[in-house]
């Protein structure tokens, strides 16, 4: 989140340099959901596992919880994009705009371990 805030500060401080631009912000690593959950589990010292929930089960559960159909459709579309690998990749934008590399997930988890427990 701090990377996003740092980029926003630079853009808001120097708006002319960024007028008409759009940016894709990423961290420095291309991690799977399972890798992210594993990093969190290691840092907080708890057994946490990623479970790939089948789409029909996810839709059924979200529907039972009262999620609006549009939200369910959006979430399933996003999940499809991720599973196809279309959201994979690492962008240099954070470093280009801020002058420093983006923070690694492990650093974020370390800084926020208490909140994640």
C-alpha atoms as a PDB file:
ATOM      1  CA  UNK A   1       0.000   0.000   0.000  1.00  0.00           C
ATOM      2  CA  UNK A   2       2.854   2.356   0.717  1.00  0.00           C
ATOM      3  CA  UNK A   3       4.141   1.893  -2.830  1.00  0.00           C
ATOM      4  CA  UNK A   4       0.781   3.049  -4.172  1.00  0.00           C
ATOM      5  CA  UNK A   5       0.768   6.009  -1.788  1.00  0.00           C
ATOM      6  CA  UNK A   6       4.341   6.941  -2.740  1.00  0.00           C
ATOM      7  CA  UNK A   7       3.457   6.875  -6.441  1.00  0.00           C
ATOM      8  CA  UNK A   8       0.332   8.952  -5.762  1.00  0.00           C
ATOM      9  CA  UNK A   9       2.385  11.557  -3.896  1.00  0.00           C
ATOM     10  CA  UNK A  10       4.801  11.879  -6.823  1.00  0.00           C
ATOM     11  CA  UNK A  11       1.975  12.178  -9.344  1.00  0.00           C
ATOM     12  CA  UNK A  12       0.055  14.701  -7.257  1.00  0.00           C
ATOM     13  CA  UNK A  13       3.239  16.684  -6.585  1.00  0.00           C
ATOM     14  CA  UNK A  14       4.203  16.776 -10.279  1.00  0.00           C
ATOM     15  CA  UNK A  15       0.901  16.477 -12.169  1.00  0.00           C
ATOM     16  CA  UNK A  16       2.147  17.920 -15.463  1.00  0.00           C
ATOM     17  CA  UNK A  17       4.712  15.132 -15.820  1.00  0.00           C
ATOM     18  CA  UNK A  18       1.974  12.526 -15.548  1.00  0.00           C
ATOM     19  CA  UNK A  19      -0.903  14.190 -17.403  1.00  0.00           C
ATOM     20  CA  UNK A  20      -2.760  11.743 -19.610  1.00  0.00           C
ATOM     21  CA  UNK A  21      -0.765   8.765 -18.338  1.00  0.00           C
ATOM     22  CA  UNK A  22      -2.023   5.532 -16.870  1.00  0.00           C
ATOM     23  CA  UNK A  23       0.193   3.188 -14.925  1.00  0.00           C
ATOM     24  CA  UNK A  24       0.249  -0.467 -13.951  1.00  0.00           C
ATOM     25  CA  UNK A  25       1.681  -0.798 -10.466  1.00  0.00           C
ATOM     26  CA  UNK A  26       3.075  -4.101  -9.268  1.00  0.00           C
ATOM     27  CA  UNK A  27       5.390  -5.385  -6.628  1.00  0.00           C
ATOM     28  CA  UNK A  28       8.850  -6.662  -7.520  1.00  0.00           C
ATOM     29  CA  UNK A  29       7.806 -10.327  -7.606  1.00  0.00           C
ATOM     30  CA  UNK A  30       5.325 -12.354  -9.610  1.00  0.00           C
ATOM     31  CA  UNK A  31       3.828 -14.576  -6.888  1.00  0.00           C
ATOM     32  CA  UNK A  32       1.011 -17.099  -6.973  1.00  0.00           C
ATOM     33  CA  UNK A  33      -1.769 -17.044  -4.392  1.00  0.00           C
ATOM     34  CA  UNK A  34      -0.231 -20.114  -2.765  1.00  0.00           C
ATOM     35  CA  UNK A  35       3.192 -18.448  -2.552  1.00  0.00           C
ATOM     36  CA  UNK A  36       1.686 -15.341  -0.953  1.00  0.00           C
ATOM     37  CA  UNK A  37      -0.234 -17.361   1.640  1.00  0.00           C
ATOM     38  CA  UNK A  38       2.882 -19.420   2.378  1.00  0.00           C
ATOM     39  CA  UNK A  39       4.909 -16.240   2.997  1.00  0.00           C
ATOM     40  CA  UNK A  40       2.251 -14.989   5.395  1.00  0.00           C
ATOM     41  CA  UNK A  41       2.092 -18.341   7.219  1.00  0.00           C
ATOM     42  CA  UNK A  42       5.873 -18.426   7.687  1.00  0.00           C
ATOM     43  CA  UNK A  43       5.998 -14.898   9.049  1.00  0.00           C
ATOM     44  CA  UNK A  44       3.119 -15.233  11.513  1.00  0.00           C
ATOM     45  CA  UNK A  45       4.063 -18.745  12.601  1.00  0.00           C
ATOM     46  CA  UNK A  46       0.671 -20.259  11.885  1.00  0.00           C
ATOM     47  CA  UNK A  47      -0.522 -23.027   9.607  1.00  0.00           C
ATOM     48  CA  UNK A  48      -2.313 -21.118   6.860  1.00  0.00           C
ATOM     49  CA  UNK A  49      -2.956 -22.696   3.471  1.00  0.00           C
ATOM     50  CA  UNK A  50      -4.295 -21.509   0.156  1.00  0.00           C
ATOM     51  CA  UNK A  51      -7.379 -23.420  -0.966  1.00  0.00           C
ATOM     52  CA  UNK A  52      -8.399 -23.120  -4.605  1.00  0.00           C
ATOM     53  CA  UNK A  53     -12.189 -23.002  -4.283  1.00  0.00           C
ATOM     54  CA  UNK A  54     -14.051 -24.205  -7.399  1.00  0.00           C
ATOM     55  CA  UNK A  55     -15.914 -21.368  -9.132  1.00  0.00           C
ATOM     56  CA  UNK A  56     -19.360 -22.932  -8.632  1.00  0.00           C
ATOM     57  CA  UNK A  57     -18.735 -23.282  -4.892  1.00  0.00           C
ATOM     58  CA  UNK A  58     -17.486 -19.690  -4.696  1.00  0.00           C
ATOM     59  CA  UNK A  59     -20.532 -18.374  -6.555  1.00  0.00           C
ATOM     60  CA  UNK A  60     -22.891 -20.419  -4.355  1.00  0.00           C
ATOM     61  CA  UNK A  61     -21.212 -19.173  -1.177  1.00  0.00           C
ATOM     62  CA  UNK A  62     -21.183 -15.531  -2.287  1.00  0.00           C
ATOM     63  CA  UNK A  63     -24.835 -15.788  -3.296  1.00  0.00           C
ATOM     64  CA  UNK A  64     -25.799 -17.253   0.098  1.00  0.00           C
ATOM     65  CA  UNK A  65     -23.939 -14.388   1.801  1.00  0.00           C
ATOM     66  CA  UNK A  66     -26.076 -11.907  -0.143  1.00  0.00           C
ATOM     67  CA  UNK A  67     -23.427 -10.548  -2.503  1.00  0.00           C
ATOM     68  CA  UNK A  68     -24.965  -8.672  -5.434  1.00  0.00           C
ATOM     69  CA  UNK A  69     -24.812 -10.564  -8.741  1.00  0.00           C
ATOM     70  CA  UNK A  70     -22.696  -7.812 -10.315  1.00  0.00           C
ATOM     71  CA  UNK A  71     -20.084  -8.155  -7.564  1.00  0.00           C
ATOM     72  CA  UNK A  72     -20.033 -11.942  -7.945  1.00  0.00           C
ATOM     73  CA  UNK A  73     -19.571 -11.619 -11.699  1.00  0.00           C
ATOM     74  CA  UNK A  74     -16.751  -9.106 -11.212  1.00  0.00           C
ATOM     75  CA  UNK A  75     -14.982 -11.327  -8.670  1.00  0.00           C
ATOM     76  CA  UNK A  76     -15.273 -14.403 -10.873  1.00  0.00           C
ATOM     77  CA  UNK A  77     -13.972 -12.431 -13.876  1.00  0.00           C
ATOM     78  CA  UNK A  78     -11.024 -11.179 -11.844  1.00  0.00           C
ATOM     79  CA  UNK A  79     -10.316 -14.700 -10.605  1.00  0.00           C
ATOM     80  CA  UNK A  80     -10.398 -15.978 -14.192  1.00  0.00           C
ATOM     81  CA  UNK A  81      -7.906 -13.321 -15.303  1.00  0.00           C
ATOM     82  CA  UNK A  82      -5.556 -14.284 -12.475  1.00  0.00           C
ATOM     83  CA  UNK A  83      -5.867 -18.042 -13.075  1.00  0.00           C
ATOM     84  CA  UNK A  84      -5.135 -17.583 -16.781  1.00  0.00           C
ATOM     85  CA  UNK A  85      -1.934 -15.743 -15.890  1.00  0.00           C
ATOM     86  CA  UNK A  86      -3.086 -12.565 -17.623  1.00  0.00           C
ATOM     87  CA  UNK A  87      -2.355 -10.495 -14.497  1.00  0.00           C
ATOM     88  CA  UNK A  88       1.138 -11.915 -14.125  1.00  0.00           C
ATOM     89  CA  UNK A  89       4.168  -9.804 -14.645  1.00  0.00           C
ATOM     90  CA  UNK A  90       6.233  -7.184 -12.934  1.00  0.00           C
ATOM     91  CA  UNK A  91       6.146  -3.518 -13.849  1.00  0.00           C
ATOM     92  CA  UNK A  92       9.032  -1.060 -13.344  1.00  0.00           C
ATOM     93  CA  UNK A  93       6.620   1.826 -12.722  1.00  0.00           C
ATOM     94  CA  UNK A  94       7.044   2.139  -8.938  1.00  0.00           C
ATOM     95  CA  UNK A  95      10.808   2.479  -9.284  1.00  0.00           C
ATOM     96  CA  UNK A  96      10.553   4.702 -12.352  1.00  0.00           C
ATOM     97  CA  UNK A  97       8.259   7.163 -10.585  1.00  0.00           C
ATOM     98  CA  UNK A  98       9.594   7.015  -7.012  1.00  0.00           C
ATOM     99  CA  UNK A  99      13.260   6.269  -7.641  1.00  0.00           C
ATOM    100  CA  UNK A 100      13.208   3.206  -5.395  1.00  0.00           C
ATOM    101  CA  UNK A 101      12.178  -0.395  -5.996  1.00  0.00           C
ATOM    102  CA  UNK A 102       8.770  -1.604  -4.826  1.00  0.00           C
ATOM    103  CA  UNK A 103       8.591  -3.385  -1.486  1.00  0.00           C
ATOM    104  CA  UNK A 104       8.655  -7.174  -1.443  1.00  0.00           C
ATOM    105  CA  UNK A 105       5.722  -9.097  -0.004  1.00  0.00           C
ATOM    106  CA  UNK A 106       7.961 -10.558   2.701  1.00  0.00           C
ATOM    107  CA  UNK A 107       8.796  -7.032   3.907  1.00  0.00           C
ATOM    108  CA  UNK A 108       5.120  -6.049   3.968  1.00  0.00           C
ATOM    109  CA  UNK A 109       4.195  -9.197   5.888  1.00  0.00           C
ATOM    110  CA  UNK A 110       7.046  -8.659   8.354  1.00  0.00           C
ATOM    111  CA  UNK A 111       5.931  -5.061   8.992  1.00  0.00           C
ATOM    112  CA  UNK A 112       2.287  -6.115   9.421  1.00  0.00           C
ATOM    113  CA  UNK A 113       2.647  -9.501  11.106  1.00  0.00           C
ATOM    114  CA  UNK A 114       0.769  -8.451  14.229  1.00  0.00           C
ATOM    115  CA  UNK A 115      -2.267  -7.403  12.213  1.00  0.00           C
ATOM    116  CA  UNK A 116      -2.155 -10.625  10.199  1.00  0.00           C
ATOM    117  CA  UNK A 117      -2.159 -12.872  13.245  1.00  0.00           C
END
